[in-house]
Coordinates of C-alpha atoms in Angstrom, one line a residue:
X6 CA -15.4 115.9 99.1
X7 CA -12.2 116.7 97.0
X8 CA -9.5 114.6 97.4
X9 CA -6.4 115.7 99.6
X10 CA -2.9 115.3 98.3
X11 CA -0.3 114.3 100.9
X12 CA 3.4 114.7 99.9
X13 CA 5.6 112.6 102.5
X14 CA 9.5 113.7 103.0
X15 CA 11.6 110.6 101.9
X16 CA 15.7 111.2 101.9
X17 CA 16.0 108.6 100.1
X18 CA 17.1 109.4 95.9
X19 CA 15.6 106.5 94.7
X20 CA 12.0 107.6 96.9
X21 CA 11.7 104.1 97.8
X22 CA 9.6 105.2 101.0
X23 CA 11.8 106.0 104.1
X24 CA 14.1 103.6 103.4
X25 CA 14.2 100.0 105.3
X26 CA 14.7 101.5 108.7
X27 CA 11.6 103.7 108.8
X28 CA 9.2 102.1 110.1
X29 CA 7.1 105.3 111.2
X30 CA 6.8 106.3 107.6
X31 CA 5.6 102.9 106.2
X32 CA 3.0 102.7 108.6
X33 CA 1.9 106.3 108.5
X34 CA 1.8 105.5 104.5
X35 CA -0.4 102.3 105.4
X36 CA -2.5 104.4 106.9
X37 CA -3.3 107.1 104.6
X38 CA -3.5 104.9 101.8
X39 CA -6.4 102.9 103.4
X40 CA -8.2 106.4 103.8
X41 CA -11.0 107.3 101.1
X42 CA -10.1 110.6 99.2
X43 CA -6.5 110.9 100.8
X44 CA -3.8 109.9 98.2
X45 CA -0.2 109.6 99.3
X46 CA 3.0 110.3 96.8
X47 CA 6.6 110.5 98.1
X48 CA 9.0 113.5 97.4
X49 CA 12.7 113.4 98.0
X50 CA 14.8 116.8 98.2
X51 CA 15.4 116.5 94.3
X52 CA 11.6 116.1 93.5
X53 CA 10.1 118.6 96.1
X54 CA 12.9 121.4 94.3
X55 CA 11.5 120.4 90.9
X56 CA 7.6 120.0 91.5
X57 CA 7.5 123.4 94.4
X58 CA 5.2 121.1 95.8
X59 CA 2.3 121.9 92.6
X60 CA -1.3 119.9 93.6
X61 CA -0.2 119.2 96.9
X62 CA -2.3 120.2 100.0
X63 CA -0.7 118.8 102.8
X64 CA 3.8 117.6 102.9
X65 CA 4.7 115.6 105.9
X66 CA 8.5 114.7 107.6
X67 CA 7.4 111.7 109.4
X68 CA 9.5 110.6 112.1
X69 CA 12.4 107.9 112.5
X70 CA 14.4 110.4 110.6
X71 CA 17.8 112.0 111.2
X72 CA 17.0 115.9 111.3
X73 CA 20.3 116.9 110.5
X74 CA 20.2 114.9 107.2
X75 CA 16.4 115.7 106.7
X76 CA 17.7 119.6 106.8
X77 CA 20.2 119.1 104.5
X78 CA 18.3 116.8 102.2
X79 CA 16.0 119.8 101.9
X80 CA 18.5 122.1 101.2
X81 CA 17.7 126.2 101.3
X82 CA 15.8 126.3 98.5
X83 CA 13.7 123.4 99.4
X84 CA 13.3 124.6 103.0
X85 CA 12.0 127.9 101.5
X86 CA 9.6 126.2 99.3
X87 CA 8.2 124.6 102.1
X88 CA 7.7 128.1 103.8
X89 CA 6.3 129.3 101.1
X90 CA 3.8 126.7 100.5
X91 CA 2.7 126.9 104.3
X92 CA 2.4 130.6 104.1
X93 CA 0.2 130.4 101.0
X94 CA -2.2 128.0 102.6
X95 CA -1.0 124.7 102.3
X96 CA -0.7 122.0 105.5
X97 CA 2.4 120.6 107.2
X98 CA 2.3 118.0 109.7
X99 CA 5.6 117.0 111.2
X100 CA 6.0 114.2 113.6
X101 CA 9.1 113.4 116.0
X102 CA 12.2 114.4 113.8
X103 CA 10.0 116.6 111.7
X104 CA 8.3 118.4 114.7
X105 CA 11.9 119.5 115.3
X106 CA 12.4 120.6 112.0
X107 CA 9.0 122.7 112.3
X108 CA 10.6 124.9 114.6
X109 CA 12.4 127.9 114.5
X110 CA 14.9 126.6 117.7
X111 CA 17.9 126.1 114.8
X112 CA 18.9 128.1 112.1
X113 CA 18.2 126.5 108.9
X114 CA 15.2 124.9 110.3
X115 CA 11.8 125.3 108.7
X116 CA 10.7 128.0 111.4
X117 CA 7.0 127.4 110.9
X118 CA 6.3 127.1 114.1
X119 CA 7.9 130.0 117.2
X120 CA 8.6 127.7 120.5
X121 CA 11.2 126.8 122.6
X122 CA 12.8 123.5 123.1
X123 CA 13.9 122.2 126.5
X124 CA 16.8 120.3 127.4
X125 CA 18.2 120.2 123.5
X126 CA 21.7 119.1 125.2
X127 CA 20.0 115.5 126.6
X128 CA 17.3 115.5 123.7
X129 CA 19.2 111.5 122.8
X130 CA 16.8 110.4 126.1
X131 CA 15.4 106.7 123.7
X132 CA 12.1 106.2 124.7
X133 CA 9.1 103.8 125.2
X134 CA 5.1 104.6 126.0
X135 CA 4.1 107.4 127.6
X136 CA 1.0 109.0 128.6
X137 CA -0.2 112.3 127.2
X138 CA -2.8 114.7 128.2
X139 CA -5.3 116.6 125.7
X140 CA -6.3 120.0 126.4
X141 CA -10.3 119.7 124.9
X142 CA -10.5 123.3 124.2
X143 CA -7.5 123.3 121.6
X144 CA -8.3 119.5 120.7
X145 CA -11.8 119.7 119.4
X146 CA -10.6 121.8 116.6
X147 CA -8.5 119.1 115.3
X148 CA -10.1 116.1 116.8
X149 CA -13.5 114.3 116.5
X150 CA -15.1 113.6 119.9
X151 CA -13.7 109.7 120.8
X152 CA -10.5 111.2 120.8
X153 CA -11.1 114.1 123.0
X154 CA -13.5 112.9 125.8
X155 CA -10.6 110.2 126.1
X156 CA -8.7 112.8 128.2
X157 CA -5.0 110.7 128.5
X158 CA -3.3 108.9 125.8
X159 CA -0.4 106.2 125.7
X160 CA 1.9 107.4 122.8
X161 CA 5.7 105.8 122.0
X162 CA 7.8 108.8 122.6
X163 CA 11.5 108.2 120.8
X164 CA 13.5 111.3 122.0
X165 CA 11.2 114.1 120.1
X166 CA 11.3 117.5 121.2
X167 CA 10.1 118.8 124.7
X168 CA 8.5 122.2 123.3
X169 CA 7.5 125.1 125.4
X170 CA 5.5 128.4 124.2
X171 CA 6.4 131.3 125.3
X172 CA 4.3 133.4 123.9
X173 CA 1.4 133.5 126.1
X174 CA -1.0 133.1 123.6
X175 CA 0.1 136.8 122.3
X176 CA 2.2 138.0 118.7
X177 CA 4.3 141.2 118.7
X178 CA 4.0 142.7 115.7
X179 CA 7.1 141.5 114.6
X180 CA 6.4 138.2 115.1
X181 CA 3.2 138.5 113.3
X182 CA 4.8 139.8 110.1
X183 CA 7.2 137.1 109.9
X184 CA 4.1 134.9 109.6
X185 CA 4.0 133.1 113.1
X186 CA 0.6 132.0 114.5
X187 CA -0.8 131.4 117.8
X188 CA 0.3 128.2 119.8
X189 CA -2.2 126.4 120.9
X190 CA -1.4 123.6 122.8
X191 CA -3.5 120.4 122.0
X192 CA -1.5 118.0 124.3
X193 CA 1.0 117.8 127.3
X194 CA 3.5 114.8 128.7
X195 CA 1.5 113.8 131.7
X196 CA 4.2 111.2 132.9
X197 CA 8.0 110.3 132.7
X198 CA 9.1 107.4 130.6
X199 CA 10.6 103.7 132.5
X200 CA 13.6 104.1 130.0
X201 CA 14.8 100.7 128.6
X202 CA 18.4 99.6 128.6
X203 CA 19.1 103.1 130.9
X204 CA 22.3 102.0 131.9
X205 CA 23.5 102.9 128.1
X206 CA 24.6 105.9 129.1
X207 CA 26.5 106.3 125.5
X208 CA 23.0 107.4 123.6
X209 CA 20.4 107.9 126.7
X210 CA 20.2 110.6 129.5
X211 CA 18.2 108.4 131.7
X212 CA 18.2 110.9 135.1
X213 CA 16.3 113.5 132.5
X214 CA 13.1 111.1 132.4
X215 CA 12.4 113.0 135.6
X216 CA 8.7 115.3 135.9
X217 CA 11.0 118.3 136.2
X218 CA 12.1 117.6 132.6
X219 CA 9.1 115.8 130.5
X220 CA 5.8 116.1 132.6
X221 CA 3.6 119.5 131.5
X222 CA 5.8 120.4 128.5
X223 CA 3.8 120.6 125.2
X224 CA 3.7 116.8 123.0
X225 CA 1.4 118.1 120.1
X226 CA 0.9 121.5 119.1
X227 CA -1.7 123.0 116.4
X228 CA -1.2 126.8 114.9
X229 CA -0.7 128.3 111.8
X230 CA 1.5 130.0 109.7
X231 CA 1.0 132.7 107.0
X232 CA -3.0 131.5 105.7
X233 CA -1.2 127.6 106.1
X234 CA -2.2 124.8 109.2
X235 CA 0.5 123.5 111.0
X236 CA 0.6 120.6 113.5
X237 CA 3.5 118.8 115.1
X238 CA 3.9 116.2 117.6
X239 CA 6.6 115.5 119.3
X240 CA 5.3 111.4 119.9
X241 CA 4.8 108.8 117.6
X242 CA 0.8 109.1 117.1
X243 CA 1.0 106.3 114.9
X244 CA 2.0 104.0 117.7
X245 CA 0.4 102.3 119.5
X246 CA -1.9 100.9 117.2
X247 CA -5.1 102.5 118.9
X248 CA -4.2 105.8 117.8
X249 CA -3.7 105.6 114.4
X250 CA -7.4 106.9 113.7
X251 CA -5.7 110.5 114.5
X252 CA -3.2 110.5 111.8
X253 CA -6.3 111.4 109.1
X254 CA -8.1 114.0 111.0
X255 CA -4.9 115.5 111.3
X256 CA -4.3 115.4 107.4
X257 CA -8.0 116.8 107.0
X258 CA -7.6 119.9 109.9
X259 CA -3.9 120.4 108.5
X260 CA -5.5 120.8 104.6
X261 CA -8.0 122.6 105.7
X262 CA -10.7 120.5 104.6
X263 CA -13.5 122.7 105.0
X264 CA -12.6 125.1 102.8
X265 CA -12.3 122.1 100.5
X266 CA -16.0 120.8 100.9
X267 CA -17.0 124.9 100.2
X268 CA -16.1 124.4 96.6
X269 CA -17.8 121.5 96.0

């Protein structure tokens, strides 16, 4: 099997790896490093603009970021190279903050991915585990079997977007052209979060942890864009610790890895 390049986001100049404060990142790293024929490299705004992403299959935002400052750490032109690497074939996986920044919801976001986003107003909800539902049909693509047949999941959700498709599995033609794919959802929220220290009212929304406004909307969603593979989740799939199995079979759906293997 050739070996898959991953290019994860860092804001930091220096691309010391997320910084001291992201912990999501380091342990996503951990991960991937462990992995046989996955290799791991970090790009900052500066370095993604200079290399266009060159011998990269797969470039992931992990979470525990600020979007705002991931979006302007990009810049346009880096923003556009990302498009452009997507629509040519190449993978994005975007967790949490960089689910958000998948979408098209904001202008000047990354607009790989054509949903809706519930309840942006409250989105600052903090978080804690929560359980998640798999839809098998959409799943199995991504997923080997002892994560499908295992029908619910605990993941740590940290105020990631609630995302909602619209499209009813259908493209106009407009749509279409601007290189959108079909959403397929590969997980829902399947119950409301016990928030902790709720009566912080300053950075939680704790009477939005109701079914009305997290159960059934979509937590991870697979689709494409241009000839590229696309997959965001709005949890932290790298927490708890029995999940972290995912985070590779992601990297290999999202790069496409079969086409890989052909060449061989």
């Amino acid at each position: 099997m050739n070996s898959i390049t991953v290019a994860i986001f860092d804001v930091d100049n220096e691309g010391v790896l997320a910084g001291p404060q992201n912990k999501s990142a380091r342990v996503i790293h951990a991960i991937l490093k462990a992995e046989t024929n996955i290799e791991t490299i970090i790009v900052t705004g500066k370095k993604l603009r200079q290399s266009r992403l060159d011998g990269i299959n797969v470039f992931m935002i992990p979470g525990g970021g600020v979007m705002l400052y991931q979006q302007w750490a990009l810049g346009v032109r880096g923003r556009k190279i990302v498009r452009d690497f997507v629509r040519q074939g190449g993978g994005y996986f975007g967790i949490c903050s960089g689910a958000f920044l998948a979408t098209n919801a904001r202008f000047g976001w990354l607009a790989l991915v054509d949903v809706k986003l519930h309840d942006m107003k409250h989105q600052n909800r903090g978080g804690g585990l929560i359980s998640v539902k798999l839809n098998a049909a959409h799943a199995e693509e991504v997923f080997s079997s002892q994560w499908v047949l295992k029908d619910t999941l605990p993941m740590l959700y940290w105020q990631g977007p609630l995302m909602v498709d619209q499209t009813g599995g259908k493209l106009t033609e407009s749509k279409r052209k601007a290189g959108f794919g079909i959403i397929k959802e590969v997980a829902s929220f399947s119950s409301v979060i016990a928030p902790e220290d709720s009566e912080n009212e300053r950075i939680r929304f704790p009477e939005y942890f109701s079914d009305e406004h997290m159960s059934g909307h979509a937590a991870c969603i697979q689709t494409t864009y241009g000839k590229g593979r696309v997959f965001v989740s709005s949890p932290h799939l790298e927490l708890p610790a029995e999940n972290r199995g995912m985070i590779p079979e992601i990297i290999r759906w999202t790069a496409q890895v079969e086409t890989l293997c052909e060449a061989l």
